Each structure stands twice: as structure tokens, then as C-alpha cells.
Amino acid sequence: MTIGVLWEFFEYGVDKVMKYDMQKDNIINNISSVALNEKGENIPVIIDNIESTTIYYQENSTQKEEHINGYLDIGLNDTMEDLLVNFIGASTFSIFGYLYIKNREKYKLVEGLIPKSKE
């Protein structure tokens, strides 16, 4: 898990400093956000079936706009998918490690995965 977290820090840093897209932006069609609640309550507003979004920006002192079919997710889904895969891997190896420690003679496969020191 720690290596996965460090990788996500690396992706984020490269995206911010070098302006890459390692965290893979995605076009999505629904969002839920408490920031859209007009009453200021901590209750999310859910917006489904987003058909398009317009992004306004400046380029060389010229106002420009970009239309996309949906809403631009800026990498959160990619980050969470990566961390979920890291969690599954860490959990799997933890279970194998626990079973090996408790009953070494049954789990010889795990023994082959454990590095041994050369003495």
C-alpha cells in the first residue's frame, strides 16, 4: 500500500509540475457534490445524465471555450482505482503471509516467494 501511495504522489507531482496527465482525466456523466447545495447544507446534490460541459479559459489574451460531452473528472477515479488494486494486492499477500506463519508445511508456495539471505 505504501508503494501505491508513493506512486500516486509521484503521478500528482508530475501532473502539477510538468503538466502531464498521468492521473488520466475521464469524461463522466454524473456527479454528487455538497458544494452545489444552495442552502449550504452538508447534503450532496446529485446530477445525473450530464450531456455537456463548457470550459472557458484564456489563451494568449483570447477568451476560448471547449465543449465536452459530459463532465471532466480530473483523475480522482484513476487514483481510487489504483489504490483499490493496491489494497487488494496488499490484503491478498497479508492473508498468504498469515496462513504461512500459522501453518508453514501446508503453504510451500508462499515459501518460494519469500526472499532468503545468502549466508
Backbone as ProteinMPNN parsed JSONL, in Angstrom:
{"seq_chain_A": "MTIGVLWEFFEYGVDKVMKYDMQKDNIINNISSVALNEKGENIPVIIDNIESTTIYYQENSTQKEEHINGYLDIGLNDTMEDLLVNFIGASTFSIFGYLYIKNREKYKLVEGLIPKSKE", "coords_chain_A": {"N_chain_A": [[0.835, -1.196, 0.0], [1.957, 1.218, 0.736], [3.841, 1.707, -1.3], [2.049, 2.064, -3.397], [0.734, 4.411, -2.59], [2.9, 6.187, -2.624], [3.384, 6.106, -5.377], [1.053, 7.354, -6.324], [1.461, 9.918, -5.259], [3.684, 10.595, -6.813], [2.53, 10.563, -9.442], [0.689, 12.688, -9.136], [2.461, 14.816, -8.582], [3.991, 14.934, -10.984], [1.947, 15.571, -12.761], [1.234, 18.135, -11.812], [3.666, 19.646, -11.829], [4.939, 19.151, -14.33], [2.874, 19.286, -16.066], [1.568, 17.021, -17.15], [-0.674, 14.225, -17.808], [-0.919, 12.02, -16.0], [-2.686, 11.006, -14.161], [-4.941, 10.463, -15.526], [-7.518, 11.927, -16.784], [-11.087, 11.71, -16.998], [-14.139, 11.582, -18.856], [-17.189, 11.928, -17.389], [-20.653, 11.172, -16.578], [-22.251, 11.79, -14.424], [-22.488, 13.398, -11.23], [-21.988, 13.999, -7.716], [-22.23, 16.373, -5.2], [-21.587, 18.304, -2.314], [-20.915, 20.915, -2.513], [-22.554, 22.058, -4.363], [-24.939, 22.452, -3.123], [-27.316, 24.743, -2.569], [-28.33, 25.722, -0.177], [-26.308, 25.505, 1.571], [-26.073, 23.279, 3.088], [-24.868, 20.124, 4.351], [-25.511, 18.165, 2.472], [-25.405, 16.167, -0.325], [-25.832, 17.284, -3.699], [-27.181, 15.66, -6.398], [-26.396, 15.111, -9.699], [-27.456, 13.759, -12.584], [-27.047, 12.229, -15.844], [-25.463, 14.099, -17.348], [-25.082, 15.989, -20.126], [-23.43, 17.796, -21.494], [-20.585, 19.944, -21.001], [-19.219, 23.163, -20.685], [-16.101, 24.638, -20.952], [-14.446, 27.484, -20.057], [-11.65, 29.443, -20.901], [-8.487, 31.28, -20.861], [-6.268, 32.0, -23.497], [-3.336, 33.194, -24.686], [-4.241, 35.881, -24.225], [-6.773, 35.667, -25.273], [-10.162, 34.887, -25.058], [-11.335, 31.655, -24.783], [-13.262, 28.673, -25.467], [-14.239, 25.346, -24.628], [-16.089, 22.544, -25.504], [-17.412, 19.663, -24.002], [-18.673, 16.311, -23.997], [-20.25, 15.582, -21.417], [-18.947, 15.531, -18.084], [-15.872, 16.689, -16.785], [-13.798, 14.666, -15.047], [-11.086, 15.023, -12.974], [-9.03, 13.028, -12.559], [-9.563, 11.703, -10.146], [-11.029, 9.276, -10.153], [-9.197, 7.531, -11.423], [-7.076, 7.535, -9.558], [-8.353, 6.426, -7.284], [-9.076, 3.885, -8.28], [-6.507, 2.801, -8.711], [-5.559, 2.751, -6.037], [-7.402, 0.967, -4.932], [-6.737, -1.434, -6.269], [-4.143, -1.704, -5.235], [-4.803, -2.119, -2.532], [-6.2, -4.572, -2.675], [-4.124, -6.258, -3.552], [-2.287, -5.97, -1.381], [-3.855, -6.965, 0.72], [-4.297, -9.612, -0.125], [-1.644, -10.684, -0.131], [-1.109, -10.328, 2.571], [-2.903, -12.114, 3.757], [-1.943, -14.569, 2.694], [0.596, -14.489, 3.884], [-0.055, -14.575, 6.624], [-1.341, -17.104, 6.771], [0.817, -18.718, 6.051], [2.622, -18.271, 8.17], [1.155, -19.348, 10.28], [0.851, -22.031, 9.522], [3.198, -23.539, 8.253], [3.968, -25.88, 6.815], [1.863, -26.533, 5.082], [1.708, -24.488, 3.232], [3.693, -24.267, 1.055], [4.065, -22.952, -1.378], [4.064, -20.228, -0.787], [6.457, -20.037, 0.572], [8.348, -20.073, -1.462], [8.13, -17.491, -2.418], [9.259, -15.862, -0.562], [12.027, -13.91, 0.12], [15.35, -15.108, 0.657], [18.187, -14.856, 2.806], [21.617, -14.848, 1.828], [23.82, -16.68, 3.344]], "CA_chain_A": [[0.0, 0.0, 0.0], [2.826, 2.39, 0.804], [4.376, 1.938, -2.645], [0.935, 2.607, -4.182], [0.53, 5.806, -2.183], [4.03, 6.946, -3.165], [3.16, 6.23, -6.817], [0.025, 8.384, -6.532], [2.137, 11.196, -5.023], [4.507, 10.824, -7.994], [1.631, 10.949, -10.529], [0.171, 14.022, -8.84], [3.553, 15.767, -8.736], [4.312, 15.074, -12.402], [0.836, 16.31, -13.367], [1.275, 19.544, -11.408], [4.91, 20.325, -12.19], [5.279, 19.008, -15.745], [1.626, 19.449, -16.833], [1.186, 15.776, -17.816], [-1.983, 13.701, -17.401], [-0.684, 10.655, -15.522], [-3.835, 10.557, -13.379], [-5.961, 10.124, -16.516], [-8.831, 12.566, -16.712], [-12.168, 10.953, -17.635], [-15.429, 12.241, -19.029], [-18.224, 11.183, -16.669], [-21.983, 11.71, -16.854], [-22.999, 12.132, -13.207], [-21.681, 13.842, -10.097], [-22.699, 14.369, -6.489], [-21.351, 17.309, -4.502], [-22.209, 19.195, -1.333], [-20.606, 22.288, -2.908], [-23.647, 22.549, -5.197], [-26.126, 22.651, -2.299], [-27.526, 26.188, -2.436], [-28.65, 26.056, 1.213], [-25.098, 25.369, 2.37], [-26.174, 22.082, 3.926], [-23.925, 19.059, 4.052], [-26.273, 17.148, 1.747], [-24.96, 16.272, -1.724], [-26.735, 17.454, -4.832], [-26.847, 14.64, -7.387], [-26.729, 15.49, -11.067], [-27.318, 12.618, -13.491], [-27.231, 12.437, -17.282], [-24.816, 15.327, -17.823], [-24.908, 15.856, -21.572], [-22.278, 18.565, -21.959], [-19.996, 20.955, -20.126], [-18.415, 24.133, -21.414], [-14.961, 25.116, -20.186], [-13.968, 28.773, -20.55], [-10.272, 29.681, -20.473], [-7.726, 32.298, -21.584], [-5.058, 31.559, -24.189], [-2.755, 34.352, -25.377], [-5.16, 37.007, -24.037], [-8.005, 35.432, -26.019], [-11.13, 34.029, -24.364], [-11.666, 30.457, -25.563], [-14.144, 27.725, -24.795], [-14.171, 23.962, -25.074], [-17.305, 21.803, -25.157], [-17.212, 18.223, -23.861], [-19.914, 15.541, -23.808], [-20.238, 15.068, -20.052], [-18.269, 16.338, -17.081], [-14.471, 16.284, -16.716], [-13.25, 14.214, -13.767], [-9.654, 15.301, -13.129], [-8.12, 11.994, -12.086], [-9.928, 11.048, -8.886], [-11.392, 7.877, -10.413], [-7.965, 6.782, -11.692], [-6.363, 7.388, -8.291], [-9.061, 5.479, -6.415], [-8.939, 2.546, -8.864], [-5.148, 2.351, -8.406], [-5.462, 2.431, -4.61], [-8.19, -0.25, -4.702], [-5.905, -2.556, -6.712], [-3.088, -1.83, -4.216], [-5.406, -2.699, -1.335], [-6.474, -5.996, -2.936], [-2.828, -6.94, -3.544], [-1.751, -5.989, -0.017], [-4.7, -7.872, 1.516], [-4.02, -10.984, -0.568], [-0.347, -11.106, 0.386], [-1.199, -10.405, 4.032], [-3.585, -13.377, 4.082], [-0.98, -15.646, 2.442], [1.631, -14.407, 4.911], [-0.634, -15.055, 7.886], [-1.524, -18.557, 6.678], [2.145, -19.331, 6.049], [3.176, -18.217, 9.527], [0.384, -20.252, 11.142], [0.925, -23.431, 9.119], [4.249, -23.487, 7.236], [4.096, -27.067, 5.973], [0.794, -26.567, 4.083], [1.8, -23.377, 2.28], [5.041, -24.262, 0.477], [4.095, -21.969, -2.46], [4.421, -18.936, -0.202], [7.863, -20.102, 0.933], [9.108, -19.717, -2.647], [8.008, -16.06, -2.651], [9.948, -15.145, 0.493], [13.475, -13.825, -0.148], [16.222, -15.712, 1.682], [19.524, -14.256, 2.852], [22.722, -15.74, 1.439], [24.768, -16.689, 4.465]], "C_chain_A": [[0.874, 1.252, 0.0], [3.41, 2.724, -0.562], [3.291, 2.552, -3.533], [0.676, 4.064, -3.861], [1.663, 6.68, -2.728], [3.885, 7.135, -4.675], [2.12, 7.323, -7.104], [0.59, 9.775, -6.267], [2.975, 11.577, -6.249], [3.641, 11.28, -9.169], [1.123, 12.376, -10.343], [1.25, 15.079, -9.071], [3.909, 16.007, -10.193], [3.207, 15.854, -13.115], [0.913, 17.799, -13.043], [2.502, 20.27, -11.937], [5.151, 20.305, -13.701], [4.059, 19.104, -16.664], [1.29, 18.215, -17.676], [-0.222, 15.396, -17.383], [-1.83, 12.251, -16.95], [-1.886, 10.117, -14.756], [-5.074, 10.321, -14.244], [-7.327, 10.736, -16.225], [-9.852, 11.702, -17.46], [-13.378, 11.843, -17.818], [-16.467, 11.355, -18.347], [-19.57, 11.87, -16.893], [-22.84, 11.955, -15.617], [-22.024, 12.515, -12.107], [-22.59, 14.012, -8.889], [-21.742, 15.227, -5.677], [-22.138, 18.159, -3.513], [-21.944, 20.654, -1.686], [-21.726, 22.895, -3.751], [-24.939, 22.775, -4.41], [-26.287, 24.138, -2.001], [-27.826, 26.624, -1.008], [-27.424, 25.956, 2.118], [-25.127, 24.168, 3.289], [-25.166, 21.036, 3.465], [-24.644, 17.868, 3.406], [-25.89, 17.268, 0.269], [-26.108, 16.495, -2.696], [-26.26, 16.457, -5.879], [-27.316, 15.112, -8.757], [-26.417, 14.293, -11.962], [-27.486, 13.076, -14.934], [-26.678, 13.773, -17.769], [-24.504, 15.134, -19.303], [-23.698, 16.622, -22.083], [-21.839, 19.549, -20.888], [-19.191, 21.895, -21.011], [-17.334, 24.653, -20.475], [-14.478, 26.405, -20.837], [-12.553, 28.994, -20.019], [-9.624, 30.746, -21.346], [-6.517, 31.647, -22.238], [-4.543, 32.719, -25.016], [-3.708, 35.546, -25.379], [-6.458, 36.87, -24.837], [-8.902, 34.495, -25.217], [-11.486, 32.859, -25.288], [-12.63, 29.604, -24.767], [-14.022, 26.363, -25.451], [-15.444, 23.266, -24.608], [-16.969, 20.318, -25.082], [-18.552, 17.558, -23.596], [-19.894, 14.861, -22.448], [-19.544, 16.055, -19.138], [-16.846, 15.814, -16.942], [-14.075, 15.952, -15.282], [-11.736, 14.316, -13.884], [-8.759, 14.297, -12.408], [-8.512, 11.285, -10.807], [-10.276, 9.578, -9.1], [-10.154, 7.022, -10.662], [-7.201, 6.519, -10.394], [-7.035, 6.352, -7.397], [-9.007, 4.052, -6.957], [-7.552, 1.981, -8.573], [-5.023, 1.944, -6.942], [-6.274, 1.18, -4.257], [-7.396, -1.484, -5.12], [-4.762, -2.775, -5.719], [-3.614, -2.506, -2.96], [-5.669, -4.193, -1.516], [-5.17, -6.793, -2.912], [-2.247, -7.058, -2.143], [-2.543, -6.948, 0.872], [-4.414, -9.326, 1.166], [-2.696, -11.478, -0.001], [-0.341, -11.174, 1.912], [-1.854, -11.712, 4.469], [-2.642, -14.554, 3.861], [0.116, -15.662, 3.504], [1.143, -14.931, 6.246], [-0.777, -16.574, 7.868], [-0.18, -19.288, 6.701], [2.741, -19.358, 7.451], [2.472, -19.22, 10.44], [0.576, -21.731, 10.796], [1.903, -23.575, 7.951], [4.281, -24.704, 6.309], [3.013, -27.161, 4.897], [0.991, -25.551, 2.968], [3.214, -23.235, 1.736], [5.167, -23.247, -0.661], [4.554, -20.608, -1.943], [5.909, -18.899, 0.14], [8.762, -19.718, -0.245], [9.079, -18.227, -2.957], [8.778, -15.22, -1.638], [11.444, -15.105, 0.188], [14.281, -14.415, 1.008], [17.582, -15.042, 1.635], [20.562, -15.296, 2.476], [23.773, -15.661, 2.537], [25.95, -17.541, 4.168]], "O_chain_A": [[0.554, 2.234, -0.669], [3.468, 3.893, -0.943], [3.57, 3.45, -4.327], [0.425, 4.866, -4.761], [1.42, 7.777, -3.232], [4.221, 8.196, -5.201], [2.295, 8.122, -8.024], [0.241, 10.722, -6.971], [2.978, 12.733, -6.671], [3.967, 12.269, -9.827], [1.129, 13.173, -11.281], [0.988, 16.114, -9.683], [4.108, 17.15, -10.603], [3.488, 16.695, -13.969], [0.678, 18.634, -13.916], [2.392, 21.389, -12.44], [5.523, 21.322, -14.285], [4.187, 19.015, -17.885], [0.784, 18.346, -18.791], [-0.886, 16.153, -16.674], [-2.52, 11.362, -17.449], [-2.091, 8.905, -14.702], [-6.143, 10.01, -13.721], [-8.163, 10.158, -15.53], [-9.51, 11.041, -18.441], [-13.614, 12.754, -17.025], [-16.608, 10.179, -18.683], [-19.62, 13.014, -17.344], [-24.019, 12.289, -15.736], [-20.893, 12.03, -12.054], [-23.805, 14.152, -9.025], [-20.582, 14.86, -5.484], [-23.214, 18.667, -3.829], [-22.658, 21.542, -1.219], [-21.834, 24.117, -3.844], [-25.929, 23.241, -4.974], [-25.488, 24.721, -1.269], [-27.598, 27.782, -0.661], [-27.498, 26.287, 3.302], [-24.287, 24.05, 4.181], [-24.68, 21.071, 2.335], [-24.404, 16.715, 3.763], [-26.029, 18.338, -0.325], [-27.205, 15.962, -2.528], [-25.075, 16.412, -6.209], [-28.48, 15.465, -8.946], [-25.267, 13.871, -12.081], [-27.997, 14.162, -15.205], [-27.343, 14.492, -18.514], [-23.758, 14.231, -19.681], [-23.011, 16.164, -22.997], [-22.605, 19.929, -20.002], [-18.557, 21.463, -21.974], [-17.616, 25.057, -19.346], [-14.14, 26.422, -22.021], [-12.282, 28.765, -18.84], [-10.126, 31.081, -22.42], [-5.822, 30.843, -21.616], [-5.216, 33.182, -25.936], [-3.949, 36.149, -26.424], [-7.161, 37.858, -25.051], [-8.461, 33.443, -24.754], [-11.89, 33.062, -26.433], [-12.798, 29.781, -23.56], [-13.746, 26.238, -26.644], [-15.831, 23.387, -23.445], [-16.324, 19.774, -25.979], [-19.459, 18.173, -23.035], [-19.554, 13.682, -22.349], [-19.55, 17.261, -19.384], [-16.636, 14.601, -16.979], [-14.021, 16.827, -14.417], [-11.156, 13.748, -14.809], [-7.822, 14.694, -11.716], [-7.836, 10.333, -10.414], [-9.863, 8.724, -8.315], [-10.071, 5.901, -10.161], [-6.733, 5.405, -10.161], [-6.363, 5.497, -6.818], [-8.903, 3.103, -6.179], [-7.427, 0.807, -8.224], [-4.443, 0.902, -6.638], [-5.876, 0.415, -3.377], [-7.385, -2.481, -4.398], [-4.445, -3.92, -5.395], [-2.947, -3.369, -2.388], [-5.393, -4.987, -0.618], [-5.111, -7.873, -2.326], [-1.768, -8.124, -1.756], [-1.96, -7.664, 1.686], [-4.302, -10.173, 2.051], [-2.632, -12.575, 0.553], [0.367, -12.002, 2.485], [-1.417, -12.341, 5.432], [-2.535, -15.436, 4.713], [0.517, -16.728, 3.969], [1.865, -15.66, 6.927], [-0.39, -17.254, 8.819], [-0.06, -20.355, 7.304], [3.305, -20.37, 7.866], [3.11, -19.863, 11.273], [0.477, -22.59, 11.672], [1.488, -23.716, 6.801], [4.594, -24.563, 5.127], [3.234, -27.819, 3.881], [0.483, -25.745, 1.863], [3.859, -22.206, 1.932], [6.258, -22.728, -0.896], [5.342, -19.922, -2.595], [6.55, -17.856, 0.015], [9.815, -19.11, -0.051], [9.935, -17.745, -3.698], [8.938, -14.014, -1.821], [12.066, -16.153, 0.016], [13.937, -14.242, 2.178], [18.077, -14.698, 0.561], [20.405, -16.48, 2.771], [24.517, -14.685, 2.634], [26.848, -17.663, 5.0]]}, "name": "protein", "num_of_chains": 1, "seq": "MTIGVLWEFFEYGVDKVMKYDMQKDNIINNISSVALNEKGENIPVIIDNIESTTIYYQENSTQKEEHINGYLDIGLNDTMEDLLVNFIGASTFSIFGYLYIKNREKYKLVEGLIPKSKE"}
